[in-house]
Tab-separated table of N, CA, C and O in Angstrom:
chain	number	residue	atom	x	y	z
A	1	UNK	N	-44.763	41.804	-35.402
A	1	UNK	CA	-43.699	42.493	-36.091
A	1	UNK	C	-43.950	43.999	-36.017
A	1	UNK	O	-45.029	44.558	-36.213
A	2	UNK	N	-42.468	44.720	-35.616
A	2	UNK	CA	-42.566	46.501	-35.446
A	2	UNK	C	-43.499	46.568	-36.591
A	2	UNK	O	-43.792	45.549	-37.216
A	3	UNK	N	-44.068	47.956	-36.945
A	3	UNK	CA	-43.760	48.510	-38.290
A	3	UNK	C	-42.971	49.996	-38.429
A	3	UNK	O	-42.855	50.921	-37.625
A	4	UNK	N	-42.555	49.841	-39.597
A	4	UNK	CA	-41.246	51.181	-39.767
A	4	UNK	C	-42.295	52.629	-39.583
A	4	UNK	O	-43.449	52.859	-39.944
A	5	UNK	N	-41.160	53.515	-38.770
A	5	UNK	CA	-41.834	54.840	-38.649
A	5	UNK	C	-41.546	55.377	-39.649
A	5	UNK	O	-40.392	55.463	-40.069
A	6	UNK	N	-42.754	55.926	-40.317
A	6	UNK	CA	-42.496	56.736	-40.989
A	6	UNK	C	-41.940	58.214	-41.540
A	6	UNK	O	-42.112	59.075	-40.676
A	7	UNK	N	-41.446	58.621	-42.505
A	7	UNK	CA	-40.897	60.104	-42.765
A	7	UNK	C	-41.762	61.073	-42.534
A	7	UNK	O	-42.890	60.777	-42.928
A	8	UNK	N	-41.636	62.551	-41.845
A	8	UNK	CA	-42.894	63.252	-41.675
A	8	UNK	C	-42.471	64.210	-42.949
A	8	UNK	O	-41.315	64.550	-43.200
A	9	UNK	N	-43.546	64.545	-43.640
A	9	UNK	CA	-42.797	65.346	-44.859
A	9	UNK	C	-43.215	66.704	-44.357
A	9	UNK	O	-44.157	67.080	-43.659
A	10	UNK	N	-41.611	67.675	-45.286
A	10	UNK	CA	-41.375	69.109	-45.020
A	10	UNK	C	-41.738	69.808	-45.906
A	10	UNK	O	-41.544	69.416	-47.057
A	11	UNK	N	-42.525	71.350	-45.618
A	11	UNK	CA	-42.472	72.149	-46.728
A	11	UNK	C	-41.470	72.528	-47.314
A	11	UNK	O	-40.732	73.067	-46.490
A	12	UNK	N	-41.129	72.535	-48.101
A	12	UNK	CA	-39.754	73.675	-48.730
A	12	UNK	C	-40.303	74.565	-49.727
A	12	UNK	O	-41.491	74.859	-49.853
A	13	UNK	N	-39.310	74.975	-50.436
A	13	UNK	CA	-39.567	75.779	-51.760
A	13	UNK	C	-40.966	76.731	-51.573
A	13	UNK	O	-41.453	77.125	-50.513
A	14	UNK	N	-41.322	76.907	-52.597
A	14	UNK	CA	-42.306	77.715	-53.157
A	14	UNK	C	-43.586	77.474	-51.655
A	14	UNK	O	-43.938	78.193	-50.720
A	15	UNK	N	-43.971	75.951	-52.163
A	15	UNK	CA	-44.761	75.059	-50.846
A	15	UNK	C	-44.864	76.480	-49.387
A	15	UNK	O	-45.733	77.249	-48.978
A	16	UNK	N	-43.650	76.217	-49.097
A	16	UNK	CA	-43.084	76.604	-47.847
A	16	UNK	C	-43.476	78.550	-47.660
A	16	UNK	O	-43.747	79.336	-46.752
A	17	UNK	N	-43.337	78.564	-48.710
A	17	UNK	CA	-43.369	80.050	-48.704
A	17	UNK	C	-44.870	80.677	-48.673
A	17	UNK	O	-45.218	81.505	-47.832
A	18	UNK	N	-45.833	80.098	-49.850
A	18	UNK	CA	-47.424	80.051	-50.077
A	18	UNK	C	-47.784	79.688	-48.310
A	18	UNK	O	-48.773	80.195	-47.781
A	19	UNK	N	-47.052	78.969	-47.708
A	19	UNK	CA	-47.781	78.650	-46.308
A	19	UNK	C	-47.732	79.760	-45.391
A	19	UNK	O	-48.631	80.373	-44.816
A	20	UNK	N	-46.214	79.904	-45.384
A	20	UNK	CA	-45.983	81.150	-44.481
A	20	UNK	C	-46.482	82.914	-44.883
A	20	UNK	O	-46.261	83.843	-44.106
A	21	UNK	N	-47.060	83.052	-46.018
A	21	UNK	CA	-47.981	83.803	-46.669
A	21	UNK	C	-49.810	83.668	-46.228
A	21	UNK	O	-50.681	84.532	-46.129
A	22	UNK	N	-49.828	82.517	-46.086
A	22	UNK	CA	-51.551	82.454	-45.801
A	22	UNK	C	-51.423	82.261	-44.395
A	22	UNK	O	-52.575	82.450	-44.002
A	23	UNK	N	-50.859	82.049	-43.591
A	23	UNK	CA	-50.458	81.741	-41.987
A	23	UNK	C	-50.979	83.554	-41.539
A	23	UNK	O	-52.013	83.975	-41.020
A	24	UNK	N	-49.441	84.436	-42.137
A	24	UNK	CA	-49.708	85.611	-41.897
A	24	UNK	C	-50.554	86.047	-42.212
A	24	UNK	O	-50.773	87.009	-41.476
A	25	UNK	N	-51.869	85.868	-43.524
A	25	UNK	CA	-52.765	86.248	-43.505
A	25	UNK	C	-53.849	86.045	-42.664
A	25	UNK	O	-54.492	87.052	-42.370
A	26	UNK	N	-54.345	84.543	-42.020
A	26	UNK	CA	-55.399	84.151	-41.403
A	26	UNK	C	-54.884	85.003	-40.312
A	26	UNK	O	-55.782	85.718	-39.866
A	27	UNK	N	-53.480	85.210	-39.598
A	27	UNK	CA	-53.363	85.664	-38.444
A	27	UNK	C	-54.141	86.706	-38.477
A	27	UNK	O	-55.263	86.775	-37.974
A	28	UNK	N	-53.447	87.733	-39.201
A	28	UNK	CA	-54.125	89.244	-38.848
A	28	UNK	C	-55.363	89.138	-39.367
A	28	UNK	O	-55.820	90.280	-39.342
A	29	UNK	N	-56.252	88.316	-39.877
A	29	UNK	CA	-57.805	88.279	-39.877
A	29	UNK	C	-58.620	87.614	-38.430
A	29	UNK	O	-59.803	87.774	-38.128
A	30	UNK	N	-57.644	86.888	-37.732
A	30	UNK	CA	-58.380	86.019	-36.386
A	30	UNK	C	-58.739	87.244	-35.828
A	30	UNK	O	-58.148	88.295	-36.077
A	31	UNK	N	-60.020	87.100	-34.824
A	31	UNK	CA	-60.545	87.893	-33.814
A	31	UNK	C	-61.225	88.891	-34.532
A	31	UNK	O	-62.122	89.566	-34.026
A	32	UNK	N	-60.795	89.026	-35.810
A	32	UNK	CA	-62.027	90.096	-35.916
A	32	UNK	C	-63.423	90.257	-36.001
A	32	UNK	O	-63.960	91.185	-36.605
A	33	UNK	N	-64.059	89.292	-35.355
A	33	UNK	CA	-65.627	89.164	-35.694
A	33	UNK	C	-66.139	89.802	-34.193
A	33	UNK	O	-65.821	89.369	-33.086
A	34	UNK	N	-66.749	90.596	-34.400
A	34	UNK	CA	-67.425	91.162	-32.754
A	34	UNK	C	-68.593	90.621	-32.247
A	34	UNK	O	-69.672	90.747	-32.825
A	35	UNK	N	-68.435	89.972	-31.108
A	35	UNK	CA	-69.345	89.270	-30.622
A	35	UNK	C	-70.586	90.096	-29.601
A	35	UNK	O	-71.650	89.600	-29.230
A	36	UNK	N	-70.052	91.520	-29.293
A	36	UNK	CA	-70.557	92.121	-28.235
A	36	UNK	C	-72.046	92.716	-28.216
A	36	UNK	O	-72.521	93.463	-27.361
A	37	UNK	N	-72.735	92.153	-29.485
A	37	UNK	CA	-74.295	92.158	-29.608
A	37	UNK	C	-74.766	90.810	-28.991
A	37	UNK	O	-75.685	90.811	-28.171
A	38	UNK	N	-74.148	89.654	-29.375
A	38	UNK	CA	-74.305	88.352	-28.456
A	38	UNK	C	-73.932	88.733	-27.325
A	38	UNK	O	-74.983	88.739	-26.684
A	39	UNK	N	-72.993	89.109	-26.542
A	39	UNK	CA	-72.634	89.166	-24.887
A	39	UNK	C	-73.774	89.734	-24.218
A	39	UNK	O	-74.269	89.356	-23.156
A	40	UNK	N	-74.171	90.775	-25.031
A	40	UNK	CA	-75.065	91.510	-24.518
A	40	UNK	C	-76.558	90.852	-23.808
A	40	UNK	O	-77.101	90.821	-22.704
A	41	UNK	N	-76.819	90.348	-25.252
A	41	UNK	CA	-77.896	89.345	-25.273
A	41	UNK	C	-78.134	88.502	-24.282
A	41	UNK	O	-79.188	88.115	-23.778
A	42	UNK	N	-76.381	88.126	-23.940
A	42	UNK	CA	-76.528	86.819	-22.901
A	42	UNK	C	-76.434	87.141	-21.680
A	42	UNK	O	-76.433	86.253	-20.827
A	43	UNK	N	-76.347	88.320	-21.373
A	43	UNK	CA	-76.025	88.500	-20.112
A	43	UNK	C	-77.497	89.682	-19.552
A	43	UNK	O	-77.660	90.360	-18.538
A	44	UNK	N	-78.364	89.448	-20.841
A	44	UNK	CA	-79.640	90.125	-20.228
A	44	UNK	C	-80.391	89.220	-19.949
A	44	UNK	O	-81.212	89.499	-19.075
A	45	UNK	N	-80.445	87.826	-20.527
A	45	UNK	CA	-81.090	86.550	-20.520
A	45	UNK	C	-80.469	85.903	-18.793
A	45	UNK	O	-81.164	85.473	-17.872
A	46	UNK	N	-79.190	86.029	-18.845
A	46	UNK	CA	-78.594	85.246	-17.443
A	46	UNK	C	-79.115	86.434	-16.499
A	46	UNK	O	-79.530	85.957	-15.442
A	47	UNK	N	-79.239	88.011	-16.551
A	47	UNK	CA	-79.616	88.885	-15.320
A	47	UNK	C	-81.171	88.253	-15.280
A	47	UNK	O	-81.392	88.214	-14.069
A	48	UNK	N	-82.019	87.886	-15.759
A	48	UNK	CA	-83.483	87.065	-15.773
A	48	UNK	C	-83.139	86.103	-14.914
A	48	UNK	O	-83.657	86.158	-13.798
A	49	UNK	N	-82.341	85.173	-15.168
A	49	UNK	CA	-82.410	83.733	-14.078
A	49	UNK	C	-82.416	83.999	-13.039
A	49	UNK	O	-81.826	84.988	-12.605
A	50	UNK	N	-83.172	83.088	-12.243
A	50	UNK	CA	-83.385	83.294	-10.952
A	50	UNK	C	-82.415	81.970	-10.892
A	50	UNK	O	-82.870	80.882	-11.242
A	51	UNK	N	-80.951	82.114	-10.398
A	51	UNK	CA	-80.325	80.983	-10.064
A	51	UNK	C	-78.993	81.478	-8.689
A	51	UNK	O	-78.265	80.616	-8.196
C-alpha cells in the first residue's frame, strides 16, 4: 500500500520574517575568518616535499 505524501510546511508570519533576518545576518558574517596564516603554513610544508 502507497503511503500519502506529505504537506511540506511554510514559514509565514513573524516565523518567516525572524528567518529572513538571521539568513541576512549569517550571510554578511560568511567568509570572514582568514585563513592566510594556514595557506602559508601549507604551502611551506608542500615547498619541502620532495614529490
Amino acid at each position: 500500500m502507497a503511503l500519502e505524501i506529505a504537506a511540506v510546511p511554510v514559514l509565514t508570519g513573524e516565523a518567516s520574517d525572524r528567518f529572513d533576518q538571521m539568513m541576512e545576518q549569517s550571510e554578511m558574517r560568511r567568509g570572514s575568518v582568514d585563513f592566510s596564516r594556514e595557506i602559508n603554513e601549507a604551502r611551506a610544508i608542500l615547498s619541502k616535499a620532495n614529490f
